[in-house]
CSV table of C-alpha atoms and ligand atoms in Angstrom, one decimal:
chain,number,residue,atom,x,y,z
A,1,MET,CA,-27.0,11.8,-20.7
A,2,GLN,CA,-29.4,9.0,-20.1
A,3,GLU,CA,-28.3,7.3,-23.3
A,4,ILE,CA,-24.7,7.6,-22.3
A,5,LYS,CA,-25.4,6.0,-19.0
A,6,GLU,CA,-27.3,3.1,-20.7
A,7,TYR,CA,-24.5,2.6,-23.3
A,8,ILE,CA,-21.9,2.4,-20.5
A,9,GLU,CA,-24.1,0.0,-18.5
A,10,GLN,CA,-24.5,-2.3,-21.6
A,11,HIS,CA,-20.9,-2.4,-22.5
A,12,LYS,CA,-19.2,-2.6,-19.1
A,13,PRO,CA,-18.0,-6.2,-19.4
A,14,ARG,CA,-16.3,-5.5,-22.7
A,15,PHE,CA,-14.8,-2.2,-21.5
A,16,LEU,CA,-13.2,-4.2,-18.7
A,17,GLU,CA,-12.0,-7.0,-21.1
A,18,GLU,CA,-10.4,-4.5,-23.4
A,19,LEU,CA,-8.5,-2.9,-20.5
A,20,PHE,CA,-7.3,-6.4,-19.4
A,21,ALA,CA,-6.0,-6.9,-23.0
A,22,LEU,CA,-4.1,-3.6,-22.7
A,23,LEU,CA,-2.7,-4.5,-19.3
A,24,ARG,CA,-1.3,-7.8,-20.6
A,25,PHE,CA,1.3,-6.0,-22.7
A,26,PRO,CA,4.4,-5.6,-20.6
A,27,SER,CA,5.1,-2.1,-22.0
A,28,VAL,CA,8.1,-1.2,-19.8
A,29,SER,CA,9.8,1.7,-21.4
A,30,ALA,CA,12.8,1.7,-19.1
A,31,ASP,CA,14.0,-1.8,-20.1
A,32,PRO,CA,15.1,-2.5,-23.7
A,33,LYS,CA,14.2,-6.1,-23.3
A,34,TYR,CA,10.5,-5.1,-23.6
A,35,LYS,CA,11.0,-3.1,-26.8
A,36,GLY,CA,8.8,-5.4,-29.0
A,37,ASP,CA,6.0,-5.3,-26.4
A,38,VAL,CA,6.1,-1.6,-26.1
A,39,LEU,CA,5.7,-1.2,-29.9
A,40,LYS,CA,2.8,-3.7,-29.9
A,41,THR,CA,1.1,-1.7,-27.2
A,42,ALA,CA,1.2,1.4,-29.4
A,43,GLU,CA,-0.4,-0.6,-32.2
A,44,PHE,CA,-3.1,-1.9,-29.9
A,45,VAL,CA,-3.9,1.6,-28.6
A,46,ALA,CA,-4.1,2.9,-32.2
A,47,SER,CA,-6.5,0.1,-33.3
A,48,LYS,CA,-8.7,0.9,-30.3
A,49,LEU,CA,-8.8,4.6,-31.1
A,50,ALA,CA,-9.8,3.8,-34.6
A,51,GLU,CA,-12.5,1.3,-33.5
A,52,ALA,CA,-13.9,3.9,-31.1
A,53,GLY,CA,-14.4,6.3,-34.0
A,54,ALA,CA,-11.3,8.4,-34.5
A,55,ASP,CA,-10.9,9.5,-38.1
A,56,LEU,CA,-7.3,9.9,-38.3
A,57,VAL,CA,-5.1,7.5,-36.3
A,58,GLU,CA,-1.4,7.4,-36.6
A,59,VAL,CA,1.4,5.7,-34.8
A,60,CYS,CA,4.0,8.5,-35.1
A,61,PRO,CA,7.6,7.3,-34.9
A,62,THR,CA,10.1,9.3,-32.7
A,63,ALA,CA,13.7,8.8,-31.9
A,64,GLY,CA,12.4,6.6,-29.0
A,65,TYR,CA,8.9,4.9,-28.6
A,66,PRO,CA,6.1,6.1,-30.9
A,67,ILE,CA,3.4,8.5,-30.0
A,68,VAL,CA,-0.2,7.4,-30.8
A,69,TYR,CA,-2.2,10.2,-32.3
A,70,GLY,CA,-5.9,10.2,-33.1
A,71,GLU,CA,-8.6,12.8,-33.7
A,72,LYS,CA,-12.2,13.3,-34.4
A,73,LEU,CA,-12.9,16.8,-35.7
A,74,ILE,CA,-16.6,17.5,-35.9
A,75,ASP,CA,-16.9,21.3,-36.3
A,76,SER,CA,-14.3,24.0,-36.2
A,77,SER,CA,-16.6,26.3,-34.3
A,78,LEU,CA,-16.7,23.9,-31.4
A,79,PRO,CA,-14.0,23.8,-28.7
A,80,THR,CA,-11.2,21.1,-29.0
A,81,VAL,CA,-10.0,18.9,-26.2
A,82,LEU,CA,-6.6,17.3,-26.4
A,83,VAL,CA,-6.4,14.1,-24.3
A,84,TYR,CA,-2.9,13.1,-23.2
A,85,GLY,CA,-1.9,9.8,-21.5
A,86,HIS,CA,0.9,7.3,-21.6
A,87,TYR,CA,0.8,3.6,-22.6
A,88,ASP,CA,4.2,2.8,-21.1
A,89,VAL,CA,4.6,1.5,-17.5
A,90,GLN,CA,7.2,1.3,-14.8
A,91,PRO,CA,9.3,-1.8,-14.4
A,92,PRO,CA,7.4,-4.4,-12.3
A,93,ASP,CA,10.3,-5.4,-10.0
A,94,PRO,CA,10.7,-6.6,-7.3
A,95,LEU,CA,8.6,-9.3,-8.8
A,96,GLU,CA,8.6,-11.5,-5.8
A,97,LEU,CA,6.5,-9.0,-3.9
A,98,TRP,CA,3.5,-9.2,-6.3
A,99,ASP,CA,0.7,-11.4,-5.1
A,100,THR,CA,-0.3,-12.1,-8.7
A,101,PRO,CA,1.9,-11.6,-11.8
A,102,PRO,CA,2.1,-8.0,-12.9
A,103,PHE,CA,1.1,-8.6,-16.5
A,104,GLU,CA,-1.8,-11.0,-15.8
A,105,PRO,CA,-4.5,-8.6,-14.6
A,106,THR,CA,-6.4,-10.2,-11.7
A,107,VAL,CA,-9.5,-9.0,-9.9
A,108,ARG,CA,-9.6,-9.2,-6.1
A,109,ASP,CA,-12.0,-7.4,-4.0
A,110,GLY,CA,-13.3,-5.3,-6.9
A,111,LYS,CA,-9.8,-4.1,-7.8
A,112,ILE,CA,-7.8,-4.8,-10.9
A,113,PHE,CA,-4.2,-5.8,-9.9
A,114,ALA,CA,-1.6,-5.2,-12.7
A,115,ARG,CA,1.3,-3.0,-13.6
A,116,GLY,CA,-0.2,0.1,-15.2
A,117,ALA,CA,-3.7,-0.6,-13.9
A,118,CYS,CA,-3.8,3.0,-12.6
A,119,ASP,CA,-0.7,4.6,-14.0
A,120,ASP,CA,-1.7,5.2,-16.7
A,121,LYS,CA,-3.4,2.5,-18.8
A,122,GLY,CA,-6.6,2.2,-16.7
A,123,GLN,CA,-6.9,6.0,-16.7
A,124,PHE,CA,-6.2,6.9,-20.3
A,125,TYR,CA,-8.2,4.0,-21.5
A,126,MET,CA,-11.3,5.5,-19.8
A,127,HIS,CA,-11.0,8.3,-22.3
A,128,ILE,CA,-11.0,6.0,-25.3
A,129,LYS,CA,-14.1,4.3,-23.9
A,130,ALA,CA,-15.8,7.6,-23.0
A,131,PHE,CA,-15.0,8.7,-26.6
A,132,GLU,CA,-16.6,5.5,-28.0
A,133,THR,CA,-19.6,6.1,-25.8
A,134,MET,CA,-20.0,9.7,-27.0
A,135,MET,CA,-19.6,8.7,-30.6
A,136,SER,CA,-22.0,5.7,-30.5
A,137,THR,CA,-24.7,7.8,-28.8
A,138,GLN,CA,-24.1,10.8,-31.2
A,139,GLN,CA,-23.2,13.0,-28.2
A,140,LEU,CA,-19.7,14.2,-28.8
A,141,PRO,CA,-20.0,17.9,-28.2
A,142,CYS,CA,-16.4,19.0,-28.8
A,143,ASN,CA,-13.6,18.1,-31.2
A,144,ILE,CA,-11.2,15.6,-29.7
A,145,LYS,CA,-7.5,14.8,-30.2
A,146,PHE,CA,-5.6,12.1,-28.5
A,147,MET,CA,-1.9,12.0,-27.9
A,148,ILE,CA,-0.8,8.9,-26.0
A,149,GLU,CA,2.9,8.5,-25.6
A,150,GLY,CA,5.2,5.6,-24.6
A,151,GLU,CA,8.1,7.3,-22.8
A,152,GLU,CA,6.4,9.2,-19.9
A,153,GLU,CA,8.0,6.9,-17.2
A,154,VAL,CA,11.5,7.6,-18.6
A,155,GLY,CA,11.2,11.4,-18.9
A,156,SER,CA,9.3,12.0,-22.2
A,157,ASP,CA,12.6,12.6,-24.0
A,158,ASN,CA,11.0,12.7,-27.5
A,159,LEU,CA,7.6,14.2,-26.8
A,160,GLY,CA,9.0,17.8,-26.6
A,161,GLN,CA,10.3,17.6,-30.2
A,162,PHE,CA,7.0,16.0,-31.3
A,163,VAL,CA,5.0,18.8,-29.8
A,164,LYS,CA,7.3,21.4,-31.4
A,165,ASP,CA,7.0,19.7,-34.8
A,166,ASN,CA,3.2,19.4,-34.6
A,167,LYS,CA,2.1,22.7,-33.2
A,168,ALA,CA,-0.7,23.2,-35.7
A,169,ARG,CA,-2.0,19.7,-35.4
A,170,LEU,CA,-2.1,19.8,-31.6
A,171,GLN,CA,-3.9,23.1,-31.3
A,172,ALA,CA,-6.7,22.7,-28.7
A,173,ASP,CA,-8.5,24.7,-26.1
A,174,VAL,CA,-7.5,22.5,-23.2
A,175,VAL,CA,-5.3,19.5,-22.4
A,176,LEU,CA,-7.2,16.9,-20.4
A,177,ILE,CA,-5.2,14.3,-18.4
A,178,SER,CA,-6.2,11.5,-16.2
A,179,ASP,CA,-2.9,10.5,-14.6
A,180,THR,CA,-3.2,11.8,-11.1
A,181,SER,CA,-4.9,10.9,-7.8
A,182,MET,CA,-8.1,11.8,-5.9
A,183,ILE,CA,-8.2,11.9,-2.1
A,184,SER,CA,-10.8,9.1,-2.0
A,185,MET,CA,-14.1,8.1,-3.7
A,186,GLU,CA,-16.0,9.7,-0.9
A,187,ASN,CA,-13.9,12.9,-1.1
A,188,PRO,CA,-13.4,13.6,-4.8
A,189,SER,CA,-10.7,16.1,-5.6
A,190,LEU,CA,-9.0,17.7,-8.5
A,191,GLU,CA,-5.3,18.2,-8.5
A,192,THR,CA,-4.2,21.7,-9.4
A,193,GLY,CA,-0.5,21.3,-9.3
A,194,LEU,CA,2.3,19.0,-10.3
A,195,ARG,CA,5.8,19.2,-9.0
A,196,GLY,CA,8.8,19.5,-11.3
A,197,LEU,CA,11.7,17.1,-11.3
A,198,ALA,CA,15.5,17.1,-11.5
A,199,TYR,CA,17.0,13.6,-11.6
A,200,MET,CA,20.7,13.0,-10.9
A,201,GLU,CA,23.1,10.2,-10.7
A,202,VAL,CA,26.3,10.3,-8.6
A,203,GLU,CA,29.4,8.2,-8.4
A,204,VAL,CA,32.0,8.3,-5.7
A,205,VAL,CA,35.3,6.6,-6.6
A,206,GLY,CA,38.1,5.8,-4.2
A,207,PRO,CA,40.9,3.3,-4.8
A,208,ASN,CA,41.4,1.8,-8.3
A,209,ARG,CA,40.1,-1.6,-7.2
A,210,ASP,CA,38.1,-3.3,-4.5
A,211,LEU,CA,40.4,-3.8,-1.5
A,212,HIS,CA,40.8,-6.2,1.4
A,213,SER,CA,39.0,-4.3,4.2
A,214,GLY,CA,41.4,-5.6,6.8
A,215,VAL,CA,44.6,-4.8,4.9
A,216,TYR,CA,43.5,-1.3,3.8
A,217,GLY,CA,40.4,-0.4,5.9
A,218,GLY,CA,41.0,2.7,8.1
A,219,ALA,CA,43.8,4.0,5.9
A,220,VAL,CA,42.0,4.6,2.5
A,221,ALA,CA,38.7,6.4,2.1
A,222,ASN,CA,35.7,4.1,1.8
A,223,PRO,CA,33.5,5.5,-1.1
A,224,ALA,CA,30.4,4.0,0.4
A,225,THR,CA,31.0,5.8,3.7
A,226,ILE,CA,31.9,9.0,2.0
A,227,LEU,CA,28.8,8.8,-0.2
A,228,CYS,CA,26.6,8.3,2.8
A,229,GLN,CA,28.2,11.3,4.6
A,230,MET,CA,27.8,13.5,1.5
A,231,ILE,CA,24.2,12.4,1.1
A,232,ALA,CA,23.4,12.9,4.8
A,233,SER,CA,24.7,16.4,4.6
A,234,LEU,CA,22.2,17.4,1.9
A,235,HIS,CA,19.5,17.9,4.7
A,236,ASP,CA,20.1,20.0,7.8
A,237,GLU,CA,18.7,19.2,11.3
A,238,ASN,CA,15.3,20.8,10.3
A,239,ASN,CA,15.2,18.7,7.1
A,240,HIS,CA,15.8,21.7,4.8
A,241,VAL,CA,17.8,20.9,1.7
A,242,THR,CA,21.3,22.4,2.2
A,243,ILE,CA,22.3,23.0,-1.5
A,244,PRO,CA,23.1,26.7,-1.7
A,245,GLY,CA,20.4,28.5,-3.7
A,246,PHE,CA,18.0,25.6,-3.8
A,247,TYR,CA,15.1,27.6,-2.3
A,248,ASP,CA,15.8,30.8,-4.3
A,249,GLY,CA,12.7,31.9,-6.1
A,250,VAL,CA,10.4,29.3,-4.5
A,251,ILE,CA,6.9,30.8,-4.3
A,252,GLU,CA,5.5,30.5,-0.8
A,253,LEU,CA,1.8,30.0,-0.4
A,254,SER,CA,-0.3,32.8,1.1
A,255,ASP,CA,-2.0,32.1,4.4
A,256,ALA,CA,-5.3,31.8,2.6
A,257,GLU,CA,-3.8,29.2,0.2
A,258,LYS,CA,-2.3,27.3,3.0
A,259,GLN,CA,-5.5,27.2,4.9
A,260,ALA,CA,-7.4,26.0,1.8
A,261,LEU,CA,-4.8,23.3,1.2
A,262,ASN,CA,-4.9,22.0,4.8
A,263,ALA,CA,-8.7,22.0,4.8
A,264,ALA,CA,-8.6,19.0,2.5
A,265,PRO,CA,-9.7,15.8,4.3
A,266,PHE,CA,-6.6,14.1,5.4
A,267,ASP,CA,-6.1,11.8,8.3
A,268,LEU,CA,-2.5,11.6,9.5
A,269,ASP,CA,-3.1,8.5,11.6
A,270,GLU,CA,-4.6,6.7,8.6
A,271,TYR,CA,-1.6,7.8,6.5
A,272,LYS,CA,0.9,6.5,9.0
A,273,LYS,CA,-1.1,3.3,9.4
A,274,ASP,CA,-1.3,2.7,5.6
A,275,LEU,CA,2.5,3.0,5.3
A,276,ALA,CA,3.3,1.2,8.6
A,277,VAL,CA,5.4,4.0,9.9
A,278,ASP,CA,5.3,5.3,13.5
A,279,ASP,CA,6.0,8.9,12.5
A,280,VAL,CA,6.1,11.1,9.4
A,281,TRP,CA,9.2,13.1,8.5
A,282,GLY,CA,9.9,16.3,6.6
A,283,GLU,CA,10.8,19.9,6.5
A,284,LYS,CA,10.2,21.7,9.7
A,285,GLY,CA,7.3,24.2,9.7
A,286,TYR,CA,5.2,22.5,7.1
A,287,SER,CA,2.3,20.0,7.2
A,288,THR,CA,2.4,16.7,5.4
A,289,LEU,CA,0.1,18.1,2.6
A,290,GLU,CA,2.3,21.2,2.3
A,291,ARG,CA,5.4,19.1,2.2
A,292,THR,CA,4.3,16.9,-0.7
A,293,GLY,CA,2.2,19.5,-2.6
A,294,THR,CA,4.0,22.8,-2.2
A,295,ARG,CA,7.6,22.3,-1.1
A,296,PRO,CA,10.7,21.2,-3.0
A,297,THR,CA,12.3,18.0,-1.7
A,298,LEU,CA,15.3,15.8,-2.3
A,299,GLU,CA,15.2,12.0,-2.3
A,300,VAL,CA,17.7,9.2,-2.7
A,301,ASN,CA,16.0,6.7,-5.1
A,302,GLY,CA,18.7,4.1,-4.9
A,303,ILE,CA,22.2,3.6,-3.4
A,304,TRP,CA,24.6,0.8,-4.0
A,305,GLY,CA,28.3,-0.2,-4.0
A,306,GLY,CA,30.5,-2.9,-2.7
A,307,TYR,CA,29.4,-6.4,-1.9
A,308,THR,CA,25.6,-6.9,-1.8
A,309,GLY,CA,25.5,-10.7,-2.5
A,310,PRO,CA,24.7,-13.5,-0.1
A,311,GLY,CA,26.8,-14.0,3.0
A,312,ALA,CA,29.7,-11.7,3.9
A,313,LYS,CA,32.7,-10.5,2.0
A,314,THR,CA,35.2,-8.2,3.7
A,315,VAL,CA,35.8,-5.6,1.1
A,316,LEU,CA,36.5,-1.9,0.8
A,317,PRO,CA,34.7,-1.0,-2.4
A,318,SER,CA,36.3,1.0,-5.1
A,319,LYS,CA,33.2,2.9,-5.8
A,320,ALA,CA,29.7,3.7,-4.6
A,321,GLU,CA,26.8,5.2,-6.5
A,322,ALA,CA,23.4,6.7,-6.0
A,323,LYS,CA,20.4,8.0,-7.9
A,324,ILE,CA,19.0,11.2,-6.4
A,325,SER,CA,16.0,13.2,-7.5
A,326,MET,CA,14.6,16.5,-6.5
A,327,ARG,CA,10.9,17.5,-6.7
A,328,LEU,CA,10.5,21.1,-7.6
A,329,VAL,CA,7.8,23.8,-7.2
A,330,PRO,CA,6.9,27.0,-9.0
A,331,GLY,CA,9.8,29.4,-9.0
A,332,GLN,CA,12.4,26.7,-9.6
A,333,ASP,CA,14.0,25.7,-12.9
A,334,TRP,CA,15.1,22.1,-13.3
A,335,GLN,CA,18.2,22.9,-15.3
A,336,ARG,CA,19.3,25.5,-12.8
A,337,ILE,CA,18.7,23.1,-9.9
A,338,SER,CA,20.6,20.3,-11.7
A,339,ASP,CA,23.6,22.7,-12.0
A,340,LEU,CA,23.3,23.8,-8.4
A,341,PHE,CA,23.3,20.1,-7.3
A,342,LYS,CA,26.2,19.2,-9.4
A,343,ASN,CA,28.4,22.1,-8.3
A,344,HIS,CA,27.5,21.6,-4.6
A,345,PHE,CA,28.0,17.8,-4.7
A,346,GLU,CA,31.4,18.2,-6.3
A,347,SER,CA,32.4,20.9,-3.9
A,348,ILE,CA,31.7,18.8,-0.8
A,349,ALA,CA,33.7,15.8,-1.9
A,350,PRO,CA,36.9,15.2,0.2
A,351,LYS,CA,40.2,15.0,-1.7
A,352,SER,CA,40.4,11.2,-0.9
A,353,VAL,CA,37.7,10.4,-3.5
A,354,LYS,CA,36.7,11.5,-7.0
A,355,VAL,CA,33.1,12.4,-7.7
A,356,LYS,CA,31.1,12.3,-10.9
A,357,VAL,CA,27.7,13.8,-11.2
A,358,THR,CA,25.4,13.2,-14.2
A,359,ALA,CA,22.1,14.9,-14.8
A,360,HIS,CA,19.3,12.7,-16.2
A,361,HIS,CA,15.9,14.1,-17.2
A,362,GLY,CA,14.0,16.8,-15.6
A,363,GLY,CA,10.8,18.8,-15.9
A,364,MET,CA,9.2,22.0,-14.8
A,365,PRO,CA,6.4,22.3,-12.1
A,366,TYR,CA,2.9,23.3,-13.1
A,367,VAL,CA,0.0,24.9,-11.4
A,368,THR,CA,-3.5,24.9,-13.1
A,369,PRO,CA,-5.6,28.0,-12.9
A,370,VAL,CA,-8.9,27.3,-11.2
A,371,ASP,CA,-10.8,30.1,-12.8
A,372,SER,CA,-10.7,28.7,-16.4
A,373,VAL,CA,-13.7,27.3,-18.2
A,374,ALA,CA,-12.0,23.9,-18.4
A,375,PHE,CA,-11.4,23.7,-14.7
A,376,LYS,CA,-15.0,24.8,-14.0
A,377,ALA,CA,-16.2,22.1,-16.4
A,378,ALA,CA,-14.1,19.4,-14.6
A,379,PHE,CA,-15.4,20.7,-11.3
A,380,LYS,CA,-19.0,20.4,-12.5
A,381,ALA,CA,-18.5,17.0,-14.1
A,382,ILE,CA,-17.1,15.6,-10.8
A,383,GLU,CA,-19.7,17.3,-8.7
A,384,GLU,CA,-22.5,15.8,-10.9
A,385,SER,CA,-21.1,12.3,-11.1
A,386,PHE,CA,-19.9,12.0,-7.5
A,387,GLY,CA,-22.7,14.0,-6.0
A,388,LYS,CA,-20.1,16.1,-4.1
A,389,ALA,CA,-18.0,19.1,-5.1
A,390,PRO,CA,-14.3,18.2,-5.6
A,391,VAL,CA,-11.6,19.6,-3.3
A,392,PRO,CA,-8.7,21.3,-5.2
A,393,THR,CA,-5.4,19.7,-4.1
A,394,ARG,CA,-1.7,19.9,-5.0
A,395,GLY,CA,-0.2,16.6,-6.0
A,396,GLY,CA,3.3,15.7,-5.3
A,397,GLY,CA,4.1,13.8,-8.5
A,398,SER,CA,5.3,15.1,-11.9
A,399,ILE,CA,4.2,15.0,-15.5
A,400,PRO,CA,7.0,17.0,-17.0
A,401,ILE,CA,5.3,17.5,-20.3
A,402,VAL,CA,2.5,19.5,-18.9
A,403,ALA,CA,4.6,22.7,-18.5
A,404,LEU,CA,5.7,22.2,-22.1
A,405,PHE,CA,2.1,22.2,-23.4
A,406,GLU,CA,1.8,25.6,-21.9
A,407,GLN,CA,5.1,26.8,-23.1
A,408,GLU,CA,4.9,25.5,-26.7
A,409,LEU,CA,1.2,25.4,-27.4
A,410,ASN,CA,0.0,27.9,-24.9
A,411,ILE,CA,-2.6,25.5,-23.7
A,412,LYS,CA,-3.6,25.0,-20.0
A,413,THR,CA,-4.0,21.5,-18.6
A,414,VAL,CA,-6.8,20.1,-16.4
A,415,LEU,CA,-5.8,17.1,-14.3
A,416,MET,CA,-8.9,15.0,-13.8
A,417,GLY,CA,-7.4,11.9,-12.2
A,418,PHE,CA,-9.3,9.0,-10.8
A,419,GLY,CA,-6.5,7.1,-9.1
A,420,LEU,CA,-5.8,6.9,-5.4
A,421,ASP,CA,-2.4,7.5,-3.8
A,422,SER,CA,-2.9,4.1,-2.2
A,423,ASP,CA,-3.1,2.4,-5.7
A,424,ASN,CA,0.6,1.4,-5.4
A,425,LEU,CA,1.8,3.3,-8.4
A,426,HIS,CA,5.4,2.3,-9.2
A,427,SER,CA,5.1,-0.3,-6.4
A,428,PRO,CA,4.3,-4.0,-6.3
A,429,ASN,CA,0.6,-4.9,-6.5
A,430,GLU,CA,-0.4,-1.8,-8.4
A,431,LYS,CA,-4.2,-1.7,-8.6
A,432,TYR,CA,-7.2,0.3,-9.9
A,433,ASP,CA,-10.7,0.0,-8.6
A,434,ILE,CA,-13.2,-1.2,-11.2
A,435,TYR,CA,-15.6,1.2,-9.7
A,436,ASN,CA,-13.1,4.1,-10.4
A,437,TYR,CA,-12.7,2.9,-14.0
A,438,TYR,CA,-16.4,3.0,-14.7
A,439,LYS,CA,-16.8,6.2,-12.8
A,440,GLY,CA,-14.2,7.8,-14.9
A,441,ILE,CA,-15.9,6.7,-18.1
A,442,GLU,CA,-19.1,8.2,-16.8
A,443,THR,CA,-17.5,11.5,-15.7
A,444,ILE,CA,-15.5,12.2,-18.9
A,445,PRO,CA,-18.6,12.8,-21.1
A,446,LEU,CA,-19.9,15.2,-18.4
A,447,PHE,CA,-16.7,17.2,-18.7
A,448,PHE,CA,-17.1,17.4,-22.5
A,449,LYS,CA,-20.8,18.5,-22.1
A,450,HIS,CA,-19.9,21.2,-19.5
A,451,PHE,CA,-16.8,22.3,-21.4
A,452,ALA,CA,-18.9,22.8,-24.6
A,453,ASP,CA,-21.7,24.6,-22.7
A,454,LEU,CA,-19.4,26.9,-20.7
A,455,SER,CA,-17.4,27.7,-23.9
A,456,LYS,CA,-20.4,29.1,-25.7
B,501,BES,N1,1.2,9.5,-13.2
B,501,BES,C1,2.5,9.8,-12.6
B,501,BES,C2,2.6,11.2,-11.9
B,501,BES,C3,1.6,11.4,-10.8
B,501,BES,C4,1.2,10.4,-10.0
B,501,BES,C5,1.2,12.7,-10.5
B,501,BES,C6,0.3,10.6,-8.9
B,501,BES,C7,0.3,12.9,-9.5
B,501,BES,C8,-0.1,11.9,-8.7
B,501,BES,C9,3.5,9.7,-13.7
B,501,BES,O1,3.4,8.6,-14.5
B,501,BES,C10,4.9,9.6,-13.1
B,501,BES,O2,5.1,8.6,-12.4
B,501,BES,N2,5.8,10.6,-13.3
B,501,BES,C11,7.1,10.5,-12.8
B,501,BES,C12,8.0,11.5,-13.5
B,501,BES,C13,8.7,10.9,-14.7
B,501,BES,C14,9.6,11.9,-15.3
B,501,BES,C15,9.3,9.6,-14.5
B,501,BES,C16,7.2,10.8,-11.3
B,501,BES,O3,6.4,11.6,-10.8
B,501,BES,O4,8.1,10.3,-10.7
B,502,MN,MN1,1.5,8.3,-15.1
B,503,MN,MN1,4.3,6.9,-13.3
């Protein structure tokens, strides 16, 4: 391990430069105007995998953006680790809220500011550099496969098919992902759960055209008002979701599990201060950590309609729309929840408007077993590199494909993320600490070492 440390130490500046080059690609999967850049990013990732020592590197086309696959198989008697990550990023807007441009990585206060710095370029690239390090020091103790996709931020629509079509090639003993958060560098943690997701879009349509709000206002239903009323009715006075059947099957935590979850270091005052809110909000009867980690929720992601330009325009809009998503927990099925939402939302619409509900993508929740060899290896790796045992936590985010790895390939996933919730994922000024980047590169080889040892 000494050689590994020395190798990392010697190559730190280049490791950082290469990450910067990766971050300069505006690989926004949601917006077709970046198509060329997304494709170039896949090529860049493939070339870096090959340089790091992968034998077989392929940019695999899909109906959407390609999947970069690479592998180094050293010995079929050794365990195999499948590393998953995504090279696509969220749109950078609102641009005016960035202190420095999103695709010109800039270091301030030891942190790299750029879209994708943490989610997920900075994190998956650690694996490529850890792989290079293990190869260059002749200390790769497992077979390794990489699958880096370009559509995670838009729902991984084509990855499921790719996994189904490549079952043999993707066989592995564990999936290792760095695309989640830790509590803090002083309190390292390992996420053991991801929530599922059901994403909907709704449209409330009233009159056949925008109307003069003085001439018609008060006599014709205003779709914006109706939409707000309908959305408001989706939570009751205790902030429970009111969709009939929404909580059916939800697995409640045992008292012991609740206690363990709430024992994680968490400072509510700090949390509020960081977000500049005077109070938190949520389902009655649950703590903040329980609300985000273990409870299903419903959020409005965006709502619009009518006149939103400068100044004032007196208008009664013809329609109003919203994007609404639900985070799901074990026991819930995203397609069933999407159906329940659609039926309920249509049923509560008054006759004065028409309602259209469309389901976007979704994904199943996932909980990692903590008694597996792979989890133990991740635990030991973090304990060794941070000098402190990690706390298991349940994350609130989603990586829909993780449940599919289990379903299609029968492989469990370990979530060894090095980001922080405060890294502004999906927000302006996304960042990733240089310290975390190097720490990840140091910790990953320890995972491989412990995984190989514990698998013997
Ligand atoms: N890396 C995140 C998920 C994440 C972040 C999990 C922090 C745990 C902690 C991932 O890129 C993401 O943003 N996923 C989306 C879902 C996807 C279908 C758009 C999400 O959670 O909203
Ligand atoms: Mn991500
Ligand atoms: Mn993301």
